[in-house]
Every structure is written in C-alpha cells, then in structure tokens.
CSV table of N, CA and C and ligand atoms in Angstrom, one decimal:
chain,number,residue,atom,x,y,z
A,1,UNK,N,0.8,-1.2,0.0
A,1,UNK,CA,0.0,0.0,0.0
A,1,UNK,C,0.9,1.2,0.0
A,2,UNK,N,0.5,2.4,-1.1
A,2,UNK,CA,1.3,3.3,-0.7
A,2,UNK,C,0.9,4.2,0.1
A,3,UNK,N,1.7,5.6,0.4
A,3,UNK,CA,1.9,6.2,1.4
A,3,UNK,C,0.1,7.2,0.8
A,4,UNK,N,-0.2,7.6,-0.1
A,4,UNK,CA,-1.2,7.8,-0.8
A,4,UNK,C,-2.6,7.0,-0.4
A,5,UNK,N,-2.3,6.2,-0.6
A,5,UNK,CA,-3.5,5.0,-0.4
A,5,UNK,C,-3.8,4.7,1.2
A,6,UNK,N,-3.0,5.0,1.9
A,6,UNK,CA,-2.8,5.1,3.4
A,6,UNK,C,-3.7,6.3,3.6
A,7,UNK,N,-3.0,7.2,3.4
A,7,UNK,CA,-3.8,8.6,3.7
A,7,UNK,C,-5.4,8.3,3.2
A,8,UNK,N,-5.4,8.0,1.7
A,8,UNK,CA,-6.9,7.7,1.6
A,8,UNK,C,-7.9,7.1,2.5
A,9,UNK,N,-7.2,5.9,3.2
A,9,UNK,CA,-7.9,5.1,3.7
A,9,UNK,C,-7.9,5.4,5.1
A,10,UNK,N,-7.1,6.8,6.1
A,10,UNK,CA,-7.1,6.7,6.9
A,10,UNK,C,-8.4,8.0,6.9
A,11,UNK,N,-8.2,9.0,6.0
A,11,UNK,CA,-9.2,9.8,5.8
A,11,UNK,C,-10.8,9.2,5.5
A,12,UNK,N,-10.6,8.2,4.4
A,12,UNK,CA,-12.0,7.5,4.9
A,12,UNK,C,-12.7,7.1,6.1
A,13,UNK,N,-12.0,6.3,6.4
A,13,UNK,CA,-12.1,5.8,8.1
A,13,UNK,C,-12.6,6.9,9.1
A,14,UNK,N,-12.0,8.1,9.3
A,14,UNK,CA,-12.7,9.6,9.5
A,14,UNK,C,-13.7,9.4,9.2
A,15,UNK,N,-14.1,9.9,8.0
A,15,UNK,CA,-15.3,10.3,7.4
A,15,UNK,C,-15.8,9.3,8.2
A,16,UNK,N,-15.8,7.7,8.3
A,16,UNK,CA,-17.3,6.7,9.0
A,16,UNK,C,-17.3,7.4,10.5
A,17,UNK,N,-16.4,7.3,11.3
A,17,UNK,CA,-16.2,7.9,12.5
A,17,UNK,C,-17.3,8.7,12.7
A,18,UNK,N,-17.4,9.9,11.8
A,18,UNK,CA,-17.8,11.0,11.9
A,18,UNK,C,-19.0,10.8,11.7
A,19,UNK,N,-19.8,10.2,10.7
A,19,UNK,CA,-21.1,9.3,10.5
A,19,UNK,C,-21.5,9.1,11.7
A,20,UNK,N,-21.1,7.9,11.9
A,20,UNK,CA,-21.4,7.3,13.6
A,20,UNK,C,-21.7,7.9,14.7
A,21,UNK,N,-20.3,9.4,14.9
A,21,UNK,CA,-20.7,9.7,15.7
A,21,UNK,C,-22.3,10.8,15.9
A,22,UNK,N,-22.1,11.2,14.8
A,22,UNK,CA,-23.2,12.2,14.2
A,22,UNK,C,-24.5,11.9,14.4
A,23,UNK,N,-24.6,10.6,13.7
A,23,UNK,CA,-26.4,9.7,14.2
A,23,UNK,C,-26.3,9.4,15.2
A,24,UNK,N,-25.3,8.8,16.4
A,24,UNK,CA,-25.9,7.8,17.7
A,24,UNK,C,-25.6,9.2,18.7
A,25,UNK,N,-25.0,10.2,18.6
A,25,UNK,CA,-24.7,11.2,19.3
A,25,UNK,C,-25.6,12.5,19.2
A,26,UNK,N,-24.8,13.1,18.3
A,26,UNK,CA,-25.1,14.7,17.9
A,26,UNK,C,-27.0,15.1,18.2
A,27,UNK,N,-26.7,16.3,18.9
A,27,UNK,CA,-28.3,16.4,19.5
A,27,UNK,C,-29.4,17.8,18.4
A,28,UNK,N,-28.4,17.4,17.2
A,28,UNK,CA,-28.6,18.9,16.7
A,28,UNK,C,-30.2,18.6,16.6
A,29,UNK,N,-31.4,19.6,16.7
A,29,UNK,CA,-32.9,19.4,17.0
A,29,UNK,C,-33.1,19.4,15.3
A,30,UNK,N,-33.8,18.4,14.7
A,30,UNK,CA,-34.6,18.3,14.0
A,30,UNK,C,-35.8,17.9,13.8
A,31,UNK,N,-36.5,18.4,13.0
A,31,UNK,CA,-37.9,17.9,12.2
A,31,UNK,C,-38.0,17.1,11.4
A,32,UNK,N,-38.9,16.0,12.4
A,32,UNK,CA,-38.6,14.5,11.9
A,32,UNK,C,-40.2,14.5,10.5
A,33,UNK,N,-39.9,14.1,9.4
A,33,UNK,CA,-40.5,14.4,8.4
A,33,UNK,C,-42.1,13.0,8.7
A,34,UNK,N,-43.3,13.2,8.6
A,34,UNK,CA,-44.6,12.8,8.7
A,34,UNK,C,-44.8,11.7,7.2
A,35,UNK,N,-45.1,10.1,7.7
A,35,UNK,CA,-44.9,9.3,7.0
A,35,UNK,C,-46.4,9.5,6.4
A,36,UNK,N,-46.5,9.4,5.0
A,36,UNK,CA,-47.9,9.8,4.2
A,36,UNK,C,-48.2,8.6,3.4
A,37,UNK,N,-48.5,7.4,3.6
A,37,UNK,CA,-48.5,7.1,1.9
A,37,UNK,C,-47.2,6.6,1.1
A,38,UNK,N,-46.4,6.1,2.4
A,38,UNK,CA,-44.8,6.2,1.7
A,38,UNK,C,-44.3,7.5,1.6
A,39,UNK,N,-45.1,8.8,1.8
A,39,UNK,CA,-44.1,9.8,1.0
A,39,UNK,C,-44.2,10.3,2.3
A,40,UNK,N,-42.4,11.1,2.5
A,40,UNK,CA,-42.4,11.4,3.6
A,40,UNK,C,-42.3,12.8,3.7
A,41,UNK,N,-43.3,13.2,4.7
A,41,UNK,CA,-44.0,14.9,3.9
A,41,UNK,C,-43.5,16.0,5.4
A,42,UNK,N,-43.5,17.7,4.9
A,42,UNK,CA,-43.2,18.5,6.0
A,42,UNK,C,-43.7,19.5,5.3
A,43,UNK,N,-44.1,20.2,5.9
A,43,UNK,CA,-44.4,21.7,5.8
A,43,UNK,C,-43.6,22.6,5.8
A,44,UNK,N,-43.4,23.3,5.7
A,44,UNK,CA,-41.7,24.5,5.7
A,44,UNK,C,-42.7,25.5,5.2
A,45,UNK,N,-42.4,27.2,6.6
A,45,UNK,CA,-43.3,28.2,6.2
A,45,UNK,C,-41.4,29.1,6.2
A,46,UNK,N,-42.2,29.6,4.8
A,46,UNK,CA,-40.9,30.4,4.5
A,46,UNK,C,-41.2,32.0,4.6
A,47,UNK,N,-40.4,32.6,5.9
A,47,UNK,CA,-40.4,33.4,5.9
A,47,UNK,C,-39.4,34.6,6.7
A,48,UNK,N,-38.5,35.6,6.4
A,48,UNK,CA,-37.2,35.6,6.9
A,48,UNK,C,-36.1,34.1,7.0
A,49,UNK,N,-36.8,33.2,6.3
A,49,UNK,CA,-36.1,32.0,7.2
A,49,UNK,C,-36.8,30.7,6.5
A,50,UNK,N,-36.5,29.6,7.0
A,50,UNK,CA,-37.0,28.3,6.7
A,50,UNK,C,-37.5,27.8,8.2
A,51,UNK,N,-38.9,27.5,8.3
A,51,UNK,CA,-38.8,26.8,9.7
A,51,UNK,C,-40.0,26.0,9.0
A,52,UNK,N,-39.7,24.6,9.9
A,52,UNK,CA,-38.1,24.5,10.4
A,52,UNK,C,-37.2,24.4,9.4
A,53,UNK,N,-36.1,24.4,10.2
A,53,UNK,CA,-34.7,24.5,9.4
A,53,UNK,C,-34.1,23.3,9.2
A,54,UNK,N,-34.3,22.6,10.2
A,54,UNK,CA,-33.3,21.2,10.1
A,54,UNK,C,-34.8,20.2,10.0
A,55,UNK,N,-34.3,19.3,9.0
A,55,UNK,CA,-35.8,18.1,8.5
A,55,UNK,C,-35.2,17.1,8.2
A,56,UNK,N,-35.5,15.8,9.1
A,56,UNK,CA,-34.6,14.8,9.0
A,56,UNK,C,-35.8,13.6,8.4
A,57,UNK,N,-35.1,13.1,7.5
A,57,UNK,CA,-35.8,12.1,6.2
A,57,UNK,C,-35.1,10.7,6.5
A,58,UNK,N,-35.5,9.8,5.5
A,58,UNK,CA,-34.7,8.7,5.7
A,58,UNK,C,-34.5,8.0,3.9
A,59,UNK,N,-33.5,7.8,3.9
A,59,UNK,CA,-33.1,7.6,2.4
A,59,UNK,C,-34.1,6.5,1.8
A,60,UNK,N,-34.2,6.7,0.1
A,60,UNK,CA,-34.7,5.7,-0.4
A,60,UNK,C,-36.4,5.8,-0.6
A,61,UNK,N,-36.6,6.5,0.0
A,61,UNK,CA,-38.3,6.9,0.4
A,61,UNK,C,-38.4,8.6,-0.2
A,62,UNK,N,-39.8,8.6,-0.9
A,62,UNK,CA,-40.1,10.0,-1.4
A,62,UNK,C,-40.2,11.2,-0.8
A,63,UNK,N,-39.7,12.4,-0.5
A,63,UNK,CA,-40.0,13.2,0.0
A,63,UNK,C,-40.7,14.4,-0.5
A,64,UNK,N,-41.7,15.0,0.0
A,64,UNK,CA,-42.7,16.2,-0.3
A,64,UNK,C,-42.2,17.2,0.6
A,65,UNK,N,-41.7,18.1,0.4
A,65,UNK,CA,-41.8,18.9,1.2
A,65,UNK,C,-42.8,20.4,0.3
A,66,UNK,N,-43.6,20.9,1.6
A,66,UNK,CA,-44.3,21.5,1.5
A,66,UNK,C,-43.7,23.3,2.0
A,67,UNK,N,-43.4,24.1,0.4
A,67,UNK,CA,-43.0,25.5,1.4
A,67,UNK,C,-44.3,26.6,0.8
A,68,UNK,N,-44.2,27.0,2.3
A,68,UNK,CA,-45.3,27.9,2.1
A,68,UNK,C,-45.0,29.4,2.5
A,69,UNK,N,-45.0,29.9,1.2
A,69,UNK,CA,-44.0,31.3,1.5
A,69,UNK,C,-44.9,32.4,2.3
A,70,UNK,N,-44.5,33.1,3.5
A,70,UNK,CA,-45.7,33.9,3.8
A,70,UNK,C,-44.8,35.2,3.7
A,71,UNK,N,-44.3,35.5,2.7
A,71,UNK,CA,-43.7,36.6,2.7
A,71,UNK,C,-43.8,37.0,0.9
A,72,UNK,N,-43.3,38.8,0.8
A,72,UNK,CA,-43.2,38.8,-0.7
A,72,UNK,C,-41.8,38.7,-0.4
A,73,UNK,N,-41.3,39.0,0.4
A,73,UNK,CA,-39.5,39.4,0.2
A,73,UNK,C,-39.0,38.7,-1.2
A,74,UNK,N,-38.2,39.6,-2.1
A,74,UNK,CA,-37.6,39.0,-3.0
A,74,UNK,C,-36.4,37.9,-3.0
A,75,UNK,N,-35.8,38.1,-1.3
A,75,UNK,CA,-34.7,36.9,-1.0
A,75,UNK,C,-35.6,35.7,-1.3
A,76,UNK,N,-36.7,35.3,-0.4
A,76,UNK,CA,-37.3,34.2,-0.5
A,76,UNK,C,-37.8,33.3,-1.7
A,77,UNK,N,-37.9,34.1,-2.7
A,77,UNK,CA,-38.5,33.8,-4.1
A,77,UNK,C,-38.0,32.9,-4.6
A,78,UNK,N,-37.1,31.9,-4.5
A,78,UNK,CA,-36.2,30.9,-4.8
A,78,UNK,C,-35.9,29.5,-4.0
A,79,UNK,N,-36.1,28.1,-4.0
A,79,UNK,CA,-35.8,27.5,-3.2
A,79,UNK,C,-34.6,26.7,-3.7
A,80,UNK,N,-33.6,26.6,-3.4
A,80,UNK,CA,-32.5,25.7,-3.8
A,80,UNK,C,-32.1,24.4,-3.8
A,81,UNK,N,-32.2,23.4,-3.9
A,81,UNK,CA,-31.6,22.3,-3.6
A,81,UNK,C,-30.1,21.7,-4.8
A,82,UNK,N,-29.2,22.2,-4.0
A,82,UNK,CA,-28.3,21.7,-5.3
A,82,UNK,C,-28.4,20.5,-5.2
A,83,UNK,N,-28.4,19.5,-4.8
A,83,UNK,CA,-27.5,18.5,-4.7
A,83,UNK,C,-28.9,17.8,-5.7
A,84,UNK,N,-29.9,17.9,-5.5
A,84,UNK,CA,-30.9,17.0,-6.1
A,84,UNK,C,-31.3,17.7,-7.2
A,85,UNK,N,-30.3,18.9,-8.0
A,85,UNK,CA,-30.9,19.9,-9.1
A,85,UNK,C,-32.0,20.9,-9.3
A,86,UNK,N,-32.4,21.0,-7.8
A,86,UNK,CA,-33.9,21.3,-7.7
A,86,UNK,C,-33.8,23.3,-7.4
A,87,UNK,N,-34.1,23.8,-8.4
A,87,UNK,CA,-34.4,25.2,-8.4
A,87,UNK,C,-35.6,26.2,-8.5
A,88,UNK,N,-36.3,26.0,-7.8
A,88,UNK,CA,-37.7,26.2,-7.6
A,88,UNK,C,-38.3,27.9,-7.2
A,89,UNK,N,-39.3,28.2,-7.8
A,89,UNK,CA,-39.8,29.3,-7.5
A,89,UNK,C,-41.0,29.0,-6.6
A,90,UNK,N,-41.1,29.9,-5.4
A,90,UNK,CA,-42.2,29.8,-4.3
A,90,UNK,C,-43.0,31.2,-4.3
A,91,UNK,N,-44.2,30.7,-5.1
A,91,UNK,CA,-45.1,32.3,-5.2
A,91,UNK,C,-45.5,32.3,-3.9
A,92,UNK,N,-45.6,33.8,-3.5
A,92,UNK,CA,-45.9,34.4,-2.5
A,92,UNK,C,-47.3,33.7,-1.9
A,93,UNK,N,-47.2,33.5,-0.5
A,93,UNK,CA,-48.8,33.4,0.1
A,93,UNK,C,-49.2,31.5,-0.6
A,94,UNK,N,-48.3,31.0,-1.2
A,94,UNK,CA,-48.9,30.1,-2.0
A,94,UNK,C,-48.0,28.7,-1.4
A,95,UNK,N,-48.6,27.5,-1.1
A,95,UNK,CA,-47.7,26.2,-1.2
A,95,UNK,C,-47.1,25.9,-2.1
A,96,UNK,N,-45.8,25.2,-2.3
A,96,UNK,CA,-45.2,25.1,-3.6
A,96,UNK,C,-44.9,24.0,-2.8
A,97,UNK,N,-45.0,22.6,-3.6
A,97,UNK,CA,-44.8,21.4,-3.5
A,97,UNK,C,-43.2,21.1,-4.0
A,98,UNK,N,-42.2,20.8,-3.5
A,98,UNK,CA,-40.6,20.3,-3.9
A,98,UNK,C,-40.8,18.8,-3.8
A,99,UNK,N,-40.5,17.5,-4.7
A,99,UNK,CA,-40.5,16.6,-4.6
A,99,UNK,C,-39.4,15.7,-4.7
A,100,UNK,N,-38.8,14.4,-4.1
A,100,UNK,CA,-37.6,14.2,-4.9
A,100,UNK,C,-37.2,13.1,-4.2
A,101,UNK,N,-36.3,12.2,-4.4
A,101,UNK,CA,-36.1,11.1,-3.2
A,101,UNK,C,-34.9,10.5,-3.2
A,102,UNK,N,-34.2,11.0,-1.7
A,102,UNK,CA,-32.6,11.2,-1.8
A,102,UNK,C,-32.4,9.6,-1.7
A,103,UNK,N,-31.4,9.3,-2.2
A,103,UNK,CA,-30.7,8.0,-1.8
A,103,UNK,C,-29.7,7.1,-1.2
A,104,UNK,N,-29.1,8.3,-1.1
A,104,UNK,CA,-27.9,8.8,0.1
A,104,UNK,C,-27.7,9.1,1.5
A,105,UNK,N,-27.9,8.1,2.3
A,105,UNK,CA,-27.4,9.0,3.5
A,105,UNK,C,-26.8,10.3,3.7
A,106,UNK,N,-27.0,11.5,4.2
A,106,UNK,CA,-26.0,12.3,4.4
A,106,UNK,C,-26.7,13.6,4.5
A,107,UNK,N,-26.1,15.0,4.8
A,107,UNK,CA,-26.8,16.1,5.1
A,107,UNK,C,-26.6,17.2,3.7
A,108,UNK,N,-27.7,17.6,3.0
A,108,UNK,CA,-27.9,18.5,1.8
A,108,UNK,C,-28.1,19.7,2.7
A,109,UNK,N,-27.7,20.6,2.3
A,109,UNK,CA,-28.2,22.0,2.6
A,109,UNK,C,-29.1,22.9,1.5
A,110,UNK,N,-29.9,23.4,1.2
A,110,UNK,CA,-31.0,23.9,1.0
A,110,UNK,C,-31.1,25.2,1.3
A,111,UNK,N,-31.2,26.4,0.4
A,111,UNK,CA,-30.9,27.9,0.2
A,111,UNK,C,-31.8,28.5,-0.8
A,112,UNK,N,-32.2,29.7,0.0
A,112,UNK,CA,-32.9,30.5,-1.2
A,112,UNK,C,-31.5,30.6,-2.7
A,113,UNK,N,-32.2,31.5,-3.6
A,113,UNK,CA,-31.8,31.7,-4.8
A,113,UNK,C,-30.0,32.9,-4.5
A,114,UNK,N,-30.0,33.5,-3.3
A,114,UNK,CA,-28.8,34.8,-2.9
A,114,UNK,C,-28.1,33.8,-2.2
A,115,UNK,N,-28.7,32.7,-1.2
A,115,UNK,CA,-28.0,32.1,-0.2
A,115,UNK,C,-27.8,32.5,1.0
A,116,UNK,N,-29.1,33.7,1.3
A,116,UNK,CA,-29.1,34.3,2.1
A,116,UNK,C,-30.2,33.5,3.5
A,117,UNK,N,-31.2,32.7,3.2
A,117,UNK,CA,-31.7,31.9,3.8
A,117,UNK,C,-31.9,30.9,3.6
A,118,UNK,N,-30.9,29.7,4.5
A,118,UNK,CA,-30.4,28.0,4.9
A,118,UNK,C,-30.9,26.9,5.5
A,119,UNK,N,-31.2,26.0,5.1
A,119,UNK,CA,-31.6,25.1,5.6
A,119,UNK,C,-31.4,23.4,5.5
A,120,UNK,N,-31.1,23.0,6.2
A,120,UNK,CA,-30.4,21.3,6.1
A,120,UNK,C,-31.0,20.8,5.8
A,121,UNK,N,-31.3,19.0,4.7
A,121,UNK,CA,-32.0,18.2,5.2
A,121,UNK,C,-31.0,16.7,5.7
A,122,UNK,N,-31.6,16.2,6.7
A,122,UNK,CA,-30.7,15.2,7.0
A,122,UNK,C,-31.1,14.3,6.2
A,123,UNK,N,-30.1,13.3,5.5
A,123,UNK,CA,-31.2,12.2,5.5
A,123,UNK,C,-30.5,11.0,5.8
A,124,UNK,N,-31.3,9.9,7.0
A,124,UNK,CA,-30.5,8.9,7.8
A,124,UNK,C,-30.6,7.7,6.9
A,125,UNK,N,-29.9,6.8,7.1
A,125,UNK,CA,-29.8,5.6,6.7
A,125,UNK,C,-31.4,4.8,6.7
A,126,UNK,N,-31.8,4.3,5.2
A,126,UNK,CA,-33.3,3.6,5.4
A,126,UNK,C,-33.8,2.5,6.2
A,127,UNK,N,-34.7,2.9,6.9
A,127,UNK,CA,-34.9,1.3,8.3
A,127,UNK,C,-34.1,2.1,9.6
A,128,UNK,N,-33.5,3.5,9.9
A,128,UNK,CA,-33.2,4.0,10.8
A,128,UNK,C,-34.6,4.6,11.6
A,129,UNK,N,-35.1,3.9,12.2
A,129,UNK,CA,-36.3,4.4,13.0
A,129,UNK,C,-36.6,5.0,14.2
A,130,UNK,N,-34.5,5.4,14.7
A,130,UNK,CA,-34.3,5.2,16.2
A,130,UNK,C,-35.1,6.7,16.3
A,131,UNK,N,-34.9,8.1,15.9
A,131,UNK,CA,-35.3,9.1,15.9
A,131,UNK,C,-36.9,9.4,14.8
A,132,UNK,N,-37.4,8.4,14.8
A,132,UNK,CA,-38.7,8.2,14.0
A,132,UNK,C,-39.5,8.6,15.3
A,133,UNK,N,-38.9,7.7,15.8
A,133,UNK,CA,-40.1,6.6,17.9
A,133,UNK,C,-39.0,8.1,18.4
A,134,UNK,N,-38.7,8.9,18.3
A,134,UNK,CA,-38.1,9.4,19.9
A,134,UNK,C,-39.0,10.5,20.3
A,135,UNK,N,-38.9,11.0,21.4
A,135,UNK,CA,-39.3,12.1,21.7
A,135,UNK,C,-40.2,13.3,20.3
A,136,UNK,N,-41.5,13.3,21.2
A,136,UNK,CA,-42.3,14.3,20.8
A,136,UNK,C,-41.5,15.8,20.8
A,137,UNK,N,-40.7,16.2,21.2
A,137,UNK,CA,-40.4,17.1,21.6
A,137,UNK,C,-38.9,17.0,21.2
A,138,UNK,N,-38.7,16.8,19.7
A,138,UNK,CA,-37.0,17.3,19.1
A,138,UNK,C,-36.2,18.2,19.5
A,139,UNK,N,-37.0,19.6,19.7
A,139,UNK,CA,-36.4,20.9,19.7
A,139,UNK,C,-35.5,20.4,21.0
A,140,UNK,N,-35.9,19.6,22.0
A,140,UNK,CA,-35.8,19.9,23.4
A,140,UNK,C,-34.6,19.1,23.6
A,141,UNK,N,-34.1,18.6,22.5
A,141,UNK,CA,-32.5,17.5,22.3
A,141,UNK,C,-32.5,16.4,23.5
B,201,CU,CU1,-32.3,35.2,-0.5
C-alpha cells in the first residue's frame, strides 16, 4: 500500500467515524419528516427563514416537502436544492410542493436563490427508525 493509499484510507475511516458519531450522538434538533403514503411529507413556512430548518428524512423513500412562503421578500423567491438539481420558484402566500427522493445517506443544505436563507435536510440511513419513535419534543435535544 502506498503512502497515498494510506492517507486515503485513513481519511475514509474519519469520514465513517464521523457518521457514527453524528447519528448515535449529535443532538442537533430536527424535524422529523410525517410518513404519508410512503411519501415522507413536511411543511416549511418560509419566511425571513426556513422553519423549520433542520428536517430529517430517511433515504430511499419519497419526499414532499411542502414551502409555504408567507412573505413577498424578494430573498425568499427561490428554493434551492443543489444537490438534487432542484431550483424552484415559491409564489408568495402560496404552497409550492418540492419533490424528490434522496438516496444517500448524508446532510444536503437547502438555500434560497442569494444564499441568504439555509436550511439542512438530513437524510438517515433507510430502516433508521431510532429518531422516527423518539421524543415528541425534538427541539428539546
Ligand atoms: Cu435570499
């Protein structure tokens, strides 16, 4: 093995670390996404902001998310998702349905059109149901 292939492999190994510790540990509060039909749905009222902001999904399964802009601000006018190609206009006062279904474990971030208002989605490994069953009360870590 070379000295290259080492480092690769030691840096991978990080990266799972960091996985692991992230799902059985990290308390960051999210919004655990409402199972529909298979499709795993949330509401998002967009306004100064994304709330909520953090929305945790589970891979492999469809997601709806629901933004409902209650603002005209022209920041807002945009919903971002790079990672899933998704560039979406949210008319004012109106629901705009975003649909899409990650397949990946991992955290996407999610931005208006400036990048001035952020928002995560997690999404956990599929059959992870530990934070499905937990506490009513996310916010409260
Ligand atoms: Cu903006």
């Amino acid at each position: 093995m070379t000295a290259a292939q080492l480092v690769v492999n030691a840096l991978g190994l990080a990266a799972m670390a960091w996985v692991v510790w992230y799902f059985l540990f990290s308390r960051r509060p999210a919004t655990v996404a409402r199972q529909t039909r298979g499709v795993q749905e949330i509401a998002i009222t967009v306004k100064g902001g994304y709330s909520p902001d953090t929305i945790l999904v589970q891979a492999g399964k469809p997601v709806r998310l629901l933004f409902y802009r209650d603002e005209t601000a022209d920041c807002s006018e945009r919903v971002v998702f790079e990672h899933f190609n998704i560039n979406a206009r949210l008319p004012a006062f109106e629901t705009t349905p975003i649909e899409f279904t990650p397949t990946e474990p991992g955290e996407y971030p999610f931005r208006c059109g400036m990048s001035m208002l952020k928002g995560l989605l997690v999404v956990e490994p599929a059959g992870a149901g530990r934070r499905t069953a937990a506490s009513p009360h996310p916010s409260h870590g």
